[in-house]
Coordinates of C-alpha atoms in Angstrom, one line a residue:
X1066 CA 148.0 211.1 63.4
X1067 CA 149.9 207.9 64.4
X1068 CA 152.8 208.2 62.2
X1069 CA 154.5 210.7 64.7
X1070 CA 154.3 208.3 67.6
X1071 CA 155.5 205.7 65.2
X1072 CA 159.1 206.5 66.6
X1073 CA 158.3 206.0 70.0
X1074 CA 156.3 202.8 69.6
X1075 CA 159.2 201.2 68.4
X1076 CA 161.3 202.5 70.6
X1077 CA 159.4 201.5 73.6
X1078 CA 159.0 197.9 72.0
X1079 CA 163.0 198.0 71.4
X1080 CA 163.3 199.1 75.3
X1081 CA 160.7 196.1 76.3
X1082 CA 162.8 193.5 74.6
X1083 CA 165.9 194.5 75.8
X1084 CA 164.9 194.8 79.7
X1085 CA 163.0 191.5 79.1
X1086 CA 166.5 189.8 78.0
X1087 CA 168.5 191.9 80.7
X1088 CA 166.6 190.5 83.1
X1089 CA 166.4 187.3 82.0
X1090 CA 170.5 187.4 81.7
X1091 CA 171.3 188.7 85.3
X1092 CA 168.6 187.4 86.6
X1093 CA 165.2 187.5 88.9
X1094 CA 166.9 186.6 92.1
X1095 CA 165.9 189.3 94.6
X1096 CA 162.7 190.5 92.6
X1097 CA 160.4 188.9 95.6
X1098 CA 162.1 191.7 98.2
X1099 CA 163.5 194.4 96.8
X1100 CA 166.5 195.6 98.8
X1101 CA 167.6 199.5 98.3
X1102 CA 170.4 198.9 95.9
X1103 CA 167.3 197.0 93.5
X1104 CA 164.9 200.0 94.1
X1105 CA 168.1 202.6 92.9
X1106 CA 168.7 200.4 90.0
X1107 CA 165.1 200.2 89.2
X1108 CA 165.0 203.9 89.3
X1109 CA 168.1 204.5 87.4
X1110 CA 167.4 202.1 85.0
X1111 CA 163.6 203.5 84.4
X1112 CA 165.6 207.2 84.0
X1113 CA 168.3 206.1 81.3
X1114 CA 166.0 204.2 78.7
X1115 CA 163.1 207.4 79.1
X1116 CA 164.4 208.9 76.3
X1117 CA 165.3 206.2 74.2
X1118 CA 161.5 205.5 74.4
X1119 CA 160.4 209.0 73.8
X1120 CA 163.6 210.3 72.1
X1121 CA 163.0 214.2 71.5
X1122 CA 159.2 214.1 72.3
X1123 CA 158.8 215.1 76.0
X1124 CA 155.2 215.9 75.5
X1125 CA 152.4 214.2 78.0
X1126 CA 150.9 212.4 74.5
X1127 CA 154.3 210.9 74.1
X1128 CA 155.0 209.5 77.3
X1129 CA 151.2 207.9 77.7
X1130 CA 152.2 206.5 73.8
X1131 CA 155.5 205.2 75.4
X1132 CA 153.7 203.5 78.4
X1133 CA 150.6 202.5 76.7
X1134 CA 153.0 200.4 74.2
X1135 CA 154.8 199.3 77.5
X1136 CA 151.6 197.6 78.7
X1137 CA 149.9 196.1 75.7
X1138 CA 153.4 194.3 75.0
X1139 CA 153.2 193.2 78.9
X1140 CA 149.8 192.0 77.9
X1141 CA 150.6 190.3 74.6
X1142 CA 153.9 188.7 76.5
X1143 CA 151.7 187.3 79.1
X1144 CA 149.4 186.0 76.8
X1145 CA 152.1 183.9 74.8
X1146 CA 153.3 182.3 77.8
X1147 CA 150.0 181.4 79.2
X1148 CA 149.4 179.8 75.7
X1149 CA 152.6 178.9 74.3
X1150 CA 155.3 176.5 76.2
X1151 CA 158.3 177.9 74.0
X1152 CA 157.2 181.5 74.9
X1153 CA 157.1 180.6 78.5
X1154 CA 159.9 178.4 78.3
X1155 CA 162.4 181.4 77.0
X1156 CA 160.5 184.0 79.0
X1157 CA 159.8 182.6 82.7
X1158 CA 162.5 180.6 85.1
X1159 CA 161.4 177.0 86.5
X1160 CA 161.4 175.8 90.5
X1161 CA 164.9 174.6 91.1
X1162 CA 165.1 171.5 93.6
X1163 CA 167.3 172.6 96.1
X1164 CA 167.0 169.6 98.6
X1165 CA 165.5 166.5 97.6
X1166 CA 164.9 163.1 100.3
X1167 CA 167.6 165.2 102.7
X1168 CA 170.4 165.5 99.9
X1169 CA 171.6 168.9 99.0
X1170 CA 171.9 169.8 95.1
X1171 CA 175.1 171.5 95.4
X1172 CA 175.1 172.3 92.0
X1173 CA 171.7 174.4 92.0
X1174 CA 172.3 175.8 95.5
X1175 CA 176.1 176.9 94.1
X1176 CA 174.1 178.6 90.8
X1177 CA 171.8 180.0 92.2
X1178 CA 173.8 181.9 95.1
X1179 CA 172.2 180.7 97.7
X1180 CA 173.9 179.5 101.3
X1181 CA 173.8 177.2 104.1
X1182 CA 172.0 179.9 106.1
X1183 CA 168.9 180.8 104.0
X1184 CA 168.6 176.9 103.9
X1185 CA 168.6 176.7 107.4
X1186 CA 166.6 179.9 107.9
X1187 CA 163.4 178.3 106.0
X1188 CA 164.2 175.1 107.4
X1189 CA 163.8 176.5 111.2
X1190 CA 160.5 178.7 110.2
X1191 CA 159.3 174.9 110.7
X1192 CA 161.2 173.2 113.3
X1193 CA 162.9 171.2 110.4
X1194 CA 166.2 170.7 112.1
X1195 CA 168.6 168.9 109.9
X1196 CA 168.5 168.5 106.1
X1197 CA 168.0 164.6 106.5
X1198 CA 164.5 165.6 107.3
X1199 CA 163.6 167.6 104.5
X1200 CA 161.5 165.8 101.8
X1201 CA 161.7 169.0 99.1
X1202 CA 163.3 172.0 98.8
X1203 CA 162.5 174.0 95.7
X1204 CA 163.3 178.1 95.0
X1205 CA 159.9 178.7 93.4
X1206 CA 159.6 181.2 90.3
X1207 CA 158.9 183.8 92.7
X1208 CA 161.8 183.6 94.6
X1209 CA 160.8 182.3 97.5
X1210 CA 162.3 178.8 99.1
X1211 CA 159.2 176.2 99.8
X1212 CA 160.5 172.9 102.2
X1213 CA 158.1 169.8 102.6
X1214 CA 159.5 168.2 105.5
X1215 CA 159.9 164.4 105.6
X1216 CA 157.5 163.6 108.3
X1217 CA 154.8 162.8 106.0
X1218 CA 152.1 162.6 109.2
X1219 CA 152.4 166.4 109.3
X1220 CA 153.0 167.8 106.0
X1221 CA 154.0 171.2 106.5
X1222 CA 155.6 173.4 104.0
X1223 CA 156.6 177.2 104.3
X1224 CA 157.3 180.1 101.6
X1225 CA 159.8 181.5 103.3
X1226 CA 160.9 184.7 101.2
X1227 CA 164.7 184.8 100.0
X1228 CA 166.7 187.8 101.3
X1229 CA 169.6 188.4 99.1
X1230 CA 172.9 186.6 101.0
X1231 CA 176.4 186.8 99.7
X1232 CA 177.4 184.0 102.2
X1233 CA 179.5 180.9 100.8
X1234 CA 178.0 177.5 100.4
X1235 CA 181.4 176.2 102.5
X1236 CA 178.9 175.5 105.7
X1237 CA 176.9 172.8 104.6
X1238 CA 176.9 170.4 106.5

């Protein structure tokens, strides 16, 4: 009885492994707020790899097989990288400093597309005016920006949630 869904098991675990690497490739940027443009290519993307999980079977049994396999891999995945550093290492991103004892990391701010004005957005959520007074910055794995201002007699920080920017980095200042 299981050899007929044999196909779409491996399919599915084909599909998995692909979007896992996709993602991985181009990124998790926005995946904390979804804009429309990410919802649309969410949807289109969930439409064109259905039936290269299912293939010809369009039956209800094969699509619960197809998400079924979707899940326990999910499960398995998240298992490994809860156990395994090399499996969490190659799966899941890593906080990038963004702005450590007032000093910008250029580098990390230019890769990871973010601007002057998200920085100063999260740095205003807390009254932290200039960058000289910011302890840490970090982009989190979740995509949000935490800041740990400098005045250590009231430690504040704040998870202010990215919005996708296209601005340059040419205002720091």
């Amino acid at each position: 009885m299981l050899f007929p869904y044999l196909d779409i098991i491996l399919r599915s675990v084909a599909v998995y492994f692909f979007m896992t690497i996709a993602l991985r490739i181009f990124g998790k940027k926005e995946l904390s707020q979804l804009n429309t443009a990410d919802i649309i290519l969410i949807l289109l993307i969930s439409n064109s790899v259905q039936n290269a999980m299912v293939g010809p079977d369009t039956s209800l049994l094969g699509g619960l097989v197809a998400a079924l396999v979707l899940f326990v891999i999910n499960f398995i995945i998240k298992k490994l990288t809860h156990k395994y550093k090399l499996f969490s290492d190659l799966l899941l991103d890593k906080p990038e400093v963004l702005i450590h004892d007032g000093k910008l990391d250029f580098k990390a701010l230019s890769k990871l597309d973010i601007s002057d004005e998200e920085l100063k957005e999260a740095m205003r959520e807390h009254g932290i005016e200039f960058f000289k007074n910011v302890k840490l910055a970090m982009l989190e794995i979740d995509g949000t920006i935490s800041i740990i201002s400098e005045d250590q007699e009231k430690l504040k920080q704040t998870h202010y949630k990215r919005k996708h920017n296209h601005k340059s980095l040419q205002n720091f200042n």
